[in-house]
GROMACS .gro file of N, CA, C and O in nm:
model
  320
    1MET      N    1   1.014   0.833   2.522
    1MET     CA    2   0.982   0.782   2.398
    1MET      C    3   0.851   0.750   2.368
    1MET      O    4   0.780   0.679   2.468
    2HIS      N    5   0.771   0.786   2.266
    2HIS     CA    6   0.640   0.751   2.243
    2HIS      C    7   0.627   0.607   2.185
    2HIS      O    8   0.709   0.552   2.145
    3ARG      N    9   0.508   0.555   2.221
    3ARG     CA   10   0.470   0.423   2.170
    3ARG      C   11   0.506   0.414   2.016
    3ARG      O   12   0.456   0.497   1.945
    4GLY      N   13   0.577   0.305   1.968
    4GLY     CA   14   0.595   0.287   1.834
    4GLY      C   15   0.688   0.378   1.777
    4GLY      O   16   0.716   0.376   1.644
    5GLU      N   17   0.758   0.463   1.850
    5GLU     CA   18   0.863   0.543   1.790
    5GLU      C   19   0.987   0.471   1.771
    5GLU      O   20   1.041   0.388   1.856
    6GLN      N   21   1.051   0.485   1.655
    6GLN     CA   22   1.176   0.427   1.622
    6GLN      C   23   1.282   0.491   1.708
    6GLN      O   24   1.292   0.595   1.739
    7ARG      N   25   1.386   0.396   1.750
    7ARG     CA   26   1.500   0.439   1.824
    7ARG      C   27   1.602   0.475   1.715
    7ARG      O   28   1.659   0.384   1.666
    8GLY      N   29   1.635   0.597   1.702
    8GLY     CA   30   1.722   0.651   1.605
    8GLY      C   31   1.665   0.628   1.467
    8GLY      O   32   1.553   0.649   1.449
    9ASN      N   33   1.743   0.561   1.378
    9ASN     CA   34   1.695   0.532   1.245
    9ASN      C   35   1.677   0.394   1.226
    9ASN      O   36   1.673   0.349   1.093
   10TYR      N   37   1.658   0.317   1.321
   10TYR     CA   38   1.636   0.181   1.297
   10TYR      C   39   1.515   0.121   1.392
   10TYR      O   40   1.484   0.183   1.493
   11VAL      N   41   1.465   0.009   1.349
   11VAL     CA   42   1.367  -0.063   1.427
   11VAL      C   43   1.435  -0.187   1.489
   11VAL      O   44   1.520  -0.249   1.419
   12ARG      N   45   1.402  -0.204   1.610
   12ARG     CA   46   1.463  -0.319   1.676
   12ARG      C   47   1.386  -0.454   1.632
   12ARG      O   48   1.273  -0.463   1.677
   13VAL      N   49   1.461  -0.524   1.548
   13VAL     CA   50   1.386  -0.649   1.500
   13VAL      C   51   1.501  -0.753   1.477
   13VAL      O   52   1.602  -0.727   1.422
   14THR      N   53   1.461  -0.880   1.525
   14THR     CA   54   1.560  -0.984   1.499
   14THR      C   55   1.528  -1.049   1.354
   14THR      O   56   1.415  -1.027   1.297
   15PRO      N   57   1.623  -1.127   1.305
   15PRO     CA   58   1.586  -1.188   1.175
   15PRO      C   59   1.457  -1.279   1.168
   15PRO      O   60   1.384  -1.267   1.079
   16ARG      N   61   1.430  -1.351   1.277
   16ARG     CA   62   1.303  -1.424   1.277
   16ARG      C   63   1.181  -1.341   1.291
   16ARG      O   64   1.084  -1.369   1.234
   17GLN      N   65   1.193  -1.236   1.370
   17GLN     CA   66   1.085  -1.140   1.398
   17GLN      C   67   1.049  -1.073   1.260
   17GLN      O   68   0.933  -1.065   1.224
   18LEU      N   69   1.159  -1.046   1.181
   18LEU     CA   70   1.135  -0.974   1.045
   18LEU      C   71   1.075  -1.083   0.949
   18LEU      O   72   0.969  -1.041   0.890
   19GLU      N   73   1.100  -1.196   0.964
   19GLU     CA   74   1.034  -1.305   0.888
   19GLU      C   75   0.903  -1.318   0.907
   19GLU      O   76   0.814  -1.315   0.830
   20ILE      N   77   0.858  -1.327   1.033
   20ILE     CA   78   0.726  -1.338   1.086
   20ILE      C   79   0.646  -1.210   1.056
   20ILE      O   80   0.529  -1.204   1.006
   21LEU      N   81   0.711  -1.091   1.064
   21LEU     CA   82   0.631  -0.970   1.032
   21LEU      C   83   0.600  -0.965   0.876
   21LEU      O   84   0.497  -0.916   0.839
   22LYS      N   85   0.686  -1.000   0.802
   22LYS     CA   86   0.664  -1.007   0.656
   22LYS      C   87   0.552  -1.097   0.625
   22LYS      O   88   0.467  -1.057   0.537
   23LEU      N   89   0.543  -1.208   0.676
   23LEU     CA   90   0.438  -1.308   0.647
   23LEU      C   91   0.316  -1.254   0.706
   23LEU      O   92   0.207  -1.278   0.645
   24SER      N   93   0.309  -1.189   0.830
   24SER     CA   94   0.188  -1.128   0.889
   24SER      C   95   0.135  -1.023   0.804
   24SER      O   96   0.019  -1.017   0.779
   25SER      N   97   0.230  -0.943   0.745
   25SER     CA   98   0.180  -0.822   0.658
   25SER      C   99   0.121  -0.877   0.529
   25SER      O  100   0.048  -0.800   0.467
   26LYS      N  101   0.150  -0.995   0.486
   26LYS     CA  102   0.076  -1.065   0.379
   26LYS      C  103  -0.055  -1.129   0.408
   26LYS      O  104  -0.108  -1.189   0.332
   27GLY      N  105  -0.084  -1.121   0.541
   27GLY     CA  106  -0.220  -1.168   0.576
   27GLY      C  107  -0.223  -1.313   0.642
   27GLY      O  108  -0.322  -1.365   0.664
   28GLN      N  109  -0.104  -1.379   0.652
   28GLN     CA  110  -0.099  -1.504   0.705
   28GLN      C  111  -0.124  -1.504   0.861
   28GLN      O  112  -0.092  -1.416   0.931
   29THR      N  113  -0.194  -1.613   0.903
   29THR     CA  114  -0.236  -1.624   1.039
   29THR      C  115  -0.115  -1.673   1.117
   29THR      O  116  -0.016  -1.730   1.054
   30GLU      N  117  -0.104  -1.669   1.250
   30GLU     CA  118   0.000  -1.726   1.338
   30GLU      C  119   0.009  -1.877   1.294
   30GLU      O  120   0.123  -1.932   1.291
   31LYS      N  121  -0.095  -1.948   1.281
   31LYS     CA  122  -0.099  -2.089   1.263
   31LYS      C  123  -0.032  -2.115   1.133
   31LYS      O  124   0.047  -2.218   1.116
   32GLU      N  125  -0.066  -2.043   1.027
   32GLU     CA  126  -0.010  -2.061   0.884
   32GLU      C  127   0.140  -2.029   0.900
   32GLU      O  128   0.224  -2.104   0.830
   33ILE      N  129   0.178  -1.926   0.963
   33ILE     CA  130   0.323  -1.894   0.978
   33ILE      C  131   0.396  -2.012   1.041
   33ILE      O  132   0.509  -2.043   1.006
   34ALA      N  133   0.340  -2.054   1.145
   34ALA     CA  134   0.401  -2.161   1.228
   34ALA      C  135   0.418  -2.277   1.157
   34ALA      O  136   0.532  -2.351   1.147
   35GLN      N  137   0.328  -2.314   1.073
   35GLN     CA  138   0.337  -2.437   0.980
   35GLN      C  139   0.453  -2.413   0.875
   35GLN      O  140   0.529  -2.504   0.850
   36GLN      N  141   0.459  -2.305   0.825
   36GLN     CA  142   0.554  -2.265   0.723
   36GLN      C  143   0.696  -2.257   0.779
   36GLN      O  144   0.787  -2.314   0.708
   37LEU      N  145   0.706  -2.219   0.902
   37LEU     CA  146   0.832  -2.206   0.959
   37LEU      C  147   0.879  -2.330   1.053
   37LEU      O  148   0.988  -2.329   1.108
   38ASP      N  149   0.778  -2.418   1.061
   38ASP     CA  150   0.794  -2.540   1.133
   38ASP      C  151   0.829  -2.513   1.280
   38ASP      O  152   0.921  -2.563   1.339
   39VAL      N  153   0.744  -2.426   1.337
   39VAL     CA  154   0.751  -2.392   1.479
   39VAL      C  155   0.607  -2.394   1.524
   39VAL      O  156   0.516  -2.405   1.451
   40SER      N  157   0.591  -2.376   1.658
   40SER     CA  158   0.445  -2.377   1.713
   40SER      C  159   0.390  -2.237   1.695
   40SER      O  160   0.474  -2.138   1.693
   41PRO      N  161   0.258  -2.232   1.699
   41PRO     CA  162   0.194  -2.100   1.704
   41PRO      C  163   0.243  -2.014   1.825
   41PRO      O  164   0.254  -1.897   1.810
   42ALA      N  165   0.255  -2.081   1.931
   42ALA     CA  166   0.302  -2.007   2.054
   42ALA      C  167   0.445  -1.946   2.024
   42ALA      O  168   0.469  -1.822   2.073
   43THR      N  169   0.527  -2.015   1.956
   43THR     CA  170   0.654  -1.947   1.923
   43THR      C  171   0.643  -1.831   1.842
   43THR      O  172   0.711  -1.724   1.866
   44VAL      N  173   0.555  -1.837   1.739
   44VAL     CA  174   0.527  -1.722   1.656
   44VAL      C  175   0.473  -1.597   1.736
   44VAL      O  176   0.523  -1.491   1.730
   45ARG      N  177   0.381  -1.623   1.833
   45ARG     CA  178   0.330  -1.529   1.916
   45ARG      C  179   0.434  -1.468   2.008
   45ARG      O  180   0.444  -1.346   2.026
   46THR      N  181   0.536  -1.549   2.056
   46THR     CA  182   0.632  -1.503   2.140
   46THR      C  183   0.731  -1.406   2.059
   46THR      O  184   0.762  -1.297   2.103
   47HIS      N  185   0.760  -1.439   1.930
   47HIS     CA  186   0.847  -1.356   1.853
   47HIS      C  187   0.766  -1.225   1.832
   47HIS      O  188   0.837  -1.117   1.841
   48LEU      N  189   0.651  -1.226   1.801
   48LEU     CA  190   0.570  -1.096   1.784
   48LEU      C  191   0.562  -1.023   1.909
   48LEU      O  192   0.580  -0.895   1.907
   49GLU      N  193   0.539  -1.079   2.023
   49GLU     CA  194   0.527  -1.013   2.153
   49GLU      C  195   0.659  -0.943   2.184
   49GLU      O  196   0.666  -0.826   2.243
   50ARG      N  197   0.768  -1.014   2.169
   50ARG     CA  198   0.899  -0.943   2.195
   50ARG      C  199   0.917  -0.829   2.105
   50ARG      O  200   0.983  -0.736   2.142
   51PHE      N  201   0.879  -0.843   1.970
   51PHE     CA  202   0.891  -0.725   1.887
   51PHE      C  203   0.808  -0.611   1.932
   51PHE      O  204   0.851  -0.494   1.928
   52TYR      N  205   0.676  -0.635   1.988
   52TYR     CA  206   0.588  -0.533   2.027
   52TYR      C  207   0.668  -0.458   2.150
   52TYR      O  208   0.669  -0.338   2.150
   53LYS      N  209   0.711  -0.542   2.241
   53LYS     CA  210   0.782  -0.484   2.360
   53LYS      C  211   0.905  -0.401   2.334
   53LYS      O  212   0.915  -0.291   2.391
   54SER      N  213   0.983  -0.451   2.241
   54SER     CA  214   1.106  -0.377   2.217
   54SER      C  215   1.088  -0.251   2.137
   54SER      O  216   1.182  -0.161   2.128
   55ASN      N  217   0.973  -0.239   2.070
   55ASN     CA  218   0.940  -0.117   1.993
   55ASN      C  219   0.825  -0.033   2.038
   55ASN      O  220   0.759   0.046   1.984
   56GLY      N  221   0.774  -0.072   2.171
   56GLY     CA  222   0.666   0.006   2.226
   56GLY      C  223   0.526  -0.005   2.162
   56GLY      O  224   0.461   0.095   2.162
   57LEU      N  225   0.507  -0.121   2.108
   57LEU     CA  226   0.373  -0.157   2.045
   57LEU      C  227   0.289  -0.234   2.128
   57LEU      O  228   0.338  -0.308   2.226
   58ARG      N  229   0.158  -0.242   2.104
   58ARG     CA  230   0.059  -0.314   2.171
   58ARG      C  231   0.004  -0.439   2.108
   58ARG      O  232  -0.047  -0.530   2.175
   59ASN      N  233  -0.011  -0.438   1.987
   59ASN     CA  234  -0.064  -0.559   1.915
   59ASN      C  235  -0.011  -0.580   1.760
   59ASN      O  236   0.077  -0.501   1.725
   60LYS      N  237  -0.062  -0.685   1.704
   60LYS     CA  238  -0.017  -0.721   1.570
   60LYS      C  239  -0.045  -0.607   1.469
   60LYS      O  240   0.032  -0.577   1.387
   61ALA      N  241  -0.161  -0.552   1.478
   61ALA     CA  242  -0.198  -0.445   1.379
   61ALA      C  243  -0.106  -0.321   1.393
   61ALA      O  244  -0.054  -0.275   1.296
   62GLU      N  245  -0.061  -0.290   1.517
   62GLU     CA  246   0.026  -0.181   1.523
   62GLU      C  247   0.162  -0.217   1.474
   62GLU      O  248   0.234  -0.132   1.419
   63ALA      N  249   0.202  -0.339   1.504
   63ALA     CA  250   0.336  -0.395   1.458
   63ALA      C  251   0.347  -0.398   1.311
   63ALA      O  252   0.454  -0.346   1.254
   64ILE      N  253   0.248  -0.443   1.250
   64ILE     CA  254   0.249  -0.442   1.095
   64ILE      C  255   0.265  -0.308   1.047
   64ILE      O  256   0.328  -0.278   0.963
   65ALA      N  257   0.179  -0.214   1.100
   65ALA     CA  258   0.164  -0.077   1.034
   65ALA      C  259   0.315  -0.009   1.068
   65ALA      O  260   0.357   0.050   0.976
   66PHE      N  261   0.362  -0.035   1.185
   66PHE     CA  262   0.495   0.019   1.222
   66PHE      C  263   0.597  -0.032   1.133
   66PHE      O  264   0.678   0.044   1.083
   67TRP      N  265   0.603  -0.160   1.103
   67TRP     CA  266   0.698  -0.224   1.017
   67TRP      C  267   0.690  -0.176   0.876
   67TRP      O  268   0.789  -0.143   0.805
   68LEU      N  269   0.563  -0.164   0.831
   68LEU     CA  270   0.547  -0.114   0.685
   68LEU      C  271   0.600   0.033   0.669
   68LEU      O  272   0.662   0.065   0.573
   69ARG      N  273   0.559   0.113   0.776
   69ARG     CA  274   0.618   0.249   0.758
   69ARG      C  275   0.771   0.255   0.759
   69ARG      O  276   0.824   0.322   0.683
   70ALA      N  277   0.827   0.183   0.855
   70ALA     CA  278   0.986   0.177   0.858
   70ALA      C  279   1.036   0.118   0.741
   70ALA      O  280   1.135   0.172   0.691
   71ASP      N  281   0.970   0.014   0.686
   71ASP     CA  282   1.027  -0.036   0.556
   71ASP      C  283   1.007   0.054   0.440
   71ASP      O  284   1.102   0.065   0.354
   72SER      N  285   0.903   0.134   0.436
   72SER     CA  286   0.879   0.231   0.324
   72SER      C  287   0.991   0.340   0.341
   72SER      O  288   1.032   0.381   0.241
   73LYS      N  289   1.005   0.381   0.458
   73LYS     CA  290   1.113   0.495   0.485
   73LYS      C  291   1.261   0.442   0.445
   73LYS      O  292   1.332   0.505   0.374
   74ARG      N  293   1.276   0.314   0.476
   74ARG     CA  294   1.405   0.255   0.433
   74ARG      C  295   1.428   0.247   0.286
   74ARG      O  296   1.526   0.283   0.226
   75ARG      N  297   1.318   0.204   0.222
   75ARG     CA  298   1.328   0.185   0.071
   75ARG      C  299   1.342   0.322   0.003
   75ARG      O  300   1.406   0.340  -0.097
   76SER      N  301   1.263   0.421   0.057
   76SER     CA  302   1.274   0.554  -0.013
   76SER      C  303   1.406   0.628   0.015
   76SER      O  304   1.455   0.698  -0.073
   77SER      N  305   1.467   0.583   0.123
   77SER     CA  306   1.602   0.655   0.147
   77SER      C  307   1.710   0.586   0.058
   77SER      O  308   1.810   0.647   0.027
   78ARG      N  309   1.695   0.464   0.019
   78ARG     CA  310   1.787   0.387  -0.066
   78ARG      C  311   1.772   0.452  -0.216
   78ARG      O  312   1.885   0.441  -0.279
   79ARG      N  313   1.656   0.508  -0.250
   79ARG     CA  314   1.641   0.558  -0.386
   79ARG      C  315   1.719   0.686  -0.409
   79ARG      O  316   1.733   0.733  -0.523
   80ARG      N  317   1.753   0.755  -0.295
   80ARG     CA  318   1.810   0.895  -0.312
   80ARG      C  319   1.957   0.883  -0.342
   80ARG      O  320   2.035   0.799  -0.357
   0.00000   0.00000   0.00000
């Protein structure tokens, strides 16, 4: 499987990872996200790193791009 490739038609993401990805995609920093979710910045990083690993990604930029592509595909398939 190639880096960043979806497994089947879904992205491996937990509810908390999804919440963090959405906030990251809006430009919030790990520190801002941590304050908003009442967790430590290290916890935010851990959630992001686990998302990277489970989806074959290397960093936050890849993760956000990957998530936005997957979300866009999901939204367009709902319209049909």
